[in-house]
Amino acid sequence: MNRAASDIDPLPASADPQPARLIGDTPRGGSVLSFYSPRGAARPPRVGRGEGVWLWDADGRRYLDATAGAVVANIGHGNRHVIAAMQAQAERVSFAYPRFFESEHNIALADRLCALAGEGFDRAFFVSGGSEANESALKLARQYAVVTGQAGRWKVISRDPSYHGSTLGALAVTGDAHTQAIYGPMVKPMPKVPAPLSYRLPEGHTAESYAMACADALERTIEQEGPQTVLAFILEPIGGLSTGAVVSPAAYFQRVRQICDRHGVLLIYDEIMSGAGRTGEFLAAHHWPGARPDLVTLAKGLAAGYTPLGCLLAPARIVDAVAGAGGFVHGHTYFTNPMSCAIANAVMDEVERLDLVARARERGVGLRRRLEAVAARSPLVGDVRGLGLFSAIELVADKATRRALPAAFNAPARLTEHGLRHGIALYNRRANLGAFGDFQMITPPLTISEPELDELADRLSRALDDLADEVVRRGLA
Ligand SMILES: Cc1ncc(COP(=O)(O)O)c(C=O)c1O
């Protein structure tokens, strides 16, 4: 094991080092991983504590959290201001149902997010995560159509590949052959258009020309489906794990906006990963001001892992129409709960105090430079892309031909395993079983310092070296 001595923290180590642990080694109860891996598979380290960009396991080994967990921990771990706010709110009230008691933190958080999101976003609806936020967006769009005499509109076009969540409504608009093969019969089929991937392109295209062709495919699909049946188009403005941080040209967003306007189709940006400052703007949508969406969803970095929270931002014209016609027929037990809103306000206080949106922009430049250096020395990194601290590397067998590694090898999972040995935590969830290639998101907390970026690059490089050795050993390159 190639680990620096400073990676063993003598203080928090538990008295008894963790014995080797396997999935299914307790007959009942146990880890949630028993739902994901067969009995006998090795279990990952058990988390002990977190501070800043670092996580320690129960044996005191430390890992740089290079992906902020699942692109969540935007303000880093163990933030004292947020912990104090959590405690203060818990002592006042944790839960009061929002349709009977308003909470000051709901109002403050909504005011602040609408101000940060800017013109066109007047109301905020809080839920418990990204999938619920997208369900809320789809349902608000649908109810708006119903109450404005457009009940024939119900189809939501989305992109392939894409990811919009794991609930059945969100899965209907997710472009993923693997989930479709299992859950497809249980969801209403929704039309898909190609996502403008940028690394492997159809013959004769540049990334720019292909993006415009993908926008044109949206218009063709609306026309084929019948414009009066199409409710909305939902997309990740910068793809997460579905495309690995593909950033499309401004002209793509402008054309998409024009097409939606022409056909009365609502434009929804899923900013569950890209929002809350990660790309160097509060919303990724702010990078393309000429192409504002109608609805935006947020989660993950919004409460930065201190509590589960998602959010739908909407214009008053849509919310008023629905509220004036009997009210939104949608809600959850935990929606807009005072505890979560208080915590998210404390997180947003930290985002402002530490100027983290600007920091994401600045550190993004340093991260990009380091990832390009990592790519230059690794035979496996074919592409580096992203914006701000929302970036990804593409793993390939051959850089010259852009040939992917065999899908069955599951390069991202192998990289995660090598990364753990080198003290770097690399979250991954493989979309489409790797059919569109293998990428690894690199999305550290926005609080990361320049020396910590050096550590990230160094640890990532070492993990990639081990992966390259394995690729050669298995004869895959
Ligand atoms: C773009 C995007 N949308 C939606 C979701 C679903 O969010 P959640 O897992 O909080 O339900 C995710 C989660 O990874 C996501 O990346």
Coordinates of N, CA, C and O and ligand atoms in Angstrom, one line a residue, residues 70 128-132 134 163-166 236 240-241 270-273 299-300 427 429, ligand 1:
A70 N -21.3 12.3 -3.6 CA -22.1 12.3 -4.9 C -22.3 13.7 -5.4 O -23.4 14.1 -5.7
S128 N -37.2 16.8 -0.7 CA -36.1 16.1 0.1 C -35.0 15.7 -0.8 O -34.1 15.0 -0.3
G129 N -35.0 16.0 -2.1 CA -33.8 15.5 -2.9 C -34.1 15.8 -4.4 O -35.1 16.4 -4.7
G130 N -33.1 15.3 -5.2 CA -33.2 15.7 -6.6 C -34.3 15.0 -7.4 O -35.0 15.7 -8.2
S131 N -34.6 13.7 -7.1 CA -35.7 13.1 -7.8 C -37.0 13.7 -7.5 O -37.8 14.0 -8.4
E132 N -37.2 14.1 -6.2 CA -38.5 14.7 -5.8 C -38.6 16.1 -6.5 O -39.7 16.6 -6.8
N134 N -37.4 17.0 -9.4 CA -37.8 16.8 -10.8 C -39.2 16.3 -10.9 O -39.9 16.8 -11.8
Y163 N -29.7 11.6 -16.9 CA -30.2 11.1 -15.6 C -31.0 12.2 -14.9 O -30.5 13.3 -14.7
H164 N -32.2 11.8 -14.5 CA -33.0 12.8 -13.8 C -33.6 12.2 -12.5 O -34.4 12.9 -11.9
G165 N -33.1 11.1 -12.0 CA -33.5 10.6 -10.7 C -34.0 9.2 -10.8 O -34.1 8.6 -11.9
S166 N -34.3 8.6 -9.6 CA -34.6 7.2 -9.5 C -36.1 6.9 -9.2 O -36.5 5.7 -9.2
E236 N -30.1 18.3 -18.5 CA -29.0 18.7 -17.6 C -28.2 19.7 -18.4 O -27.5 19.2 -19.4
G240 N -24.2 15.3 -15.7 CA -23.5 14.7 -14.6 C -22.9 13.4 -15.0 O -22.2 13.3 -16.0
L241 N -23.3 12.4 -14.3 CA -22.8 11.0 -14.5 C -23.3 10.4 -15.8 O -22.7 9.4 -16.3
D270 N -32.4 20.7 -15.3 CA -32.1 19.9 -14.1 C -30.7 20.3 -13.6 O -29.7 19.9 -14.2
E271 N -30.7 21.1 -12.6 CA -29.4 21.6 -12.1 C -29.1 21.0 -10.7 O -28.5 21.6 -9.8
I272 N -29.5 19.7 -10.6 CA -29.3 19.0 -9.3 C -27.8 18.9 -9.0 O -27.4 19.1 -7.9
M273 N -27.0 18.7 -10.0 CA -25.6 18.6 -9.8 C -24.9 19.9 -10.2 O -24.0 20.4 -9.5
A299 N -30.6 20.5 -5.9 CA -30.5 19.6 -4.7 C -29.0 19.5 -4.3 O -28.4 20.6 -4.3
K300 N -28.6 18.4 -3.9 CA -27.1 18.1 -3.7 C -26.4 19.3 -3.0 O -26.5 19.5 -1.8
Y427 N -16.3 9.0 -6.1 CA -17.7 8.5 -6.3 C -17.9 8.2 -7.7 O -17.5 8.9 -8.6
R429 N -21.2 6.2 -10.3 CA -22.3 5.4 -10.6 C -22.4 5.4 -12.1 O -22.5 6.4 -12.8
Ligands
LIG1 C1 -28.7 15.5 -12.8 C2 -29.4 14.7 -11.7 N1 -30.7 14.8 -11.5 C3 -31.4 14.1 -10.6 C4 -30.7 13.4 -9.6 C5 -31.5 12.7 -8.5 O1 -31.2 13.2 -7.3 P1 -31.5 12.4 -6.0 O2 -30.5 11.2 -6.0 O3 -31.2 13.4 -4.9 O4 -32.9 11.9 -6.0 C6 -29.3 13.3 -9.7 C7 -28.6 12.4 -8.7 O5 -27.5 12.1 -8.9 C8 -28.7 13.9 -10.7 O6 -27.3 13.9 -10.9

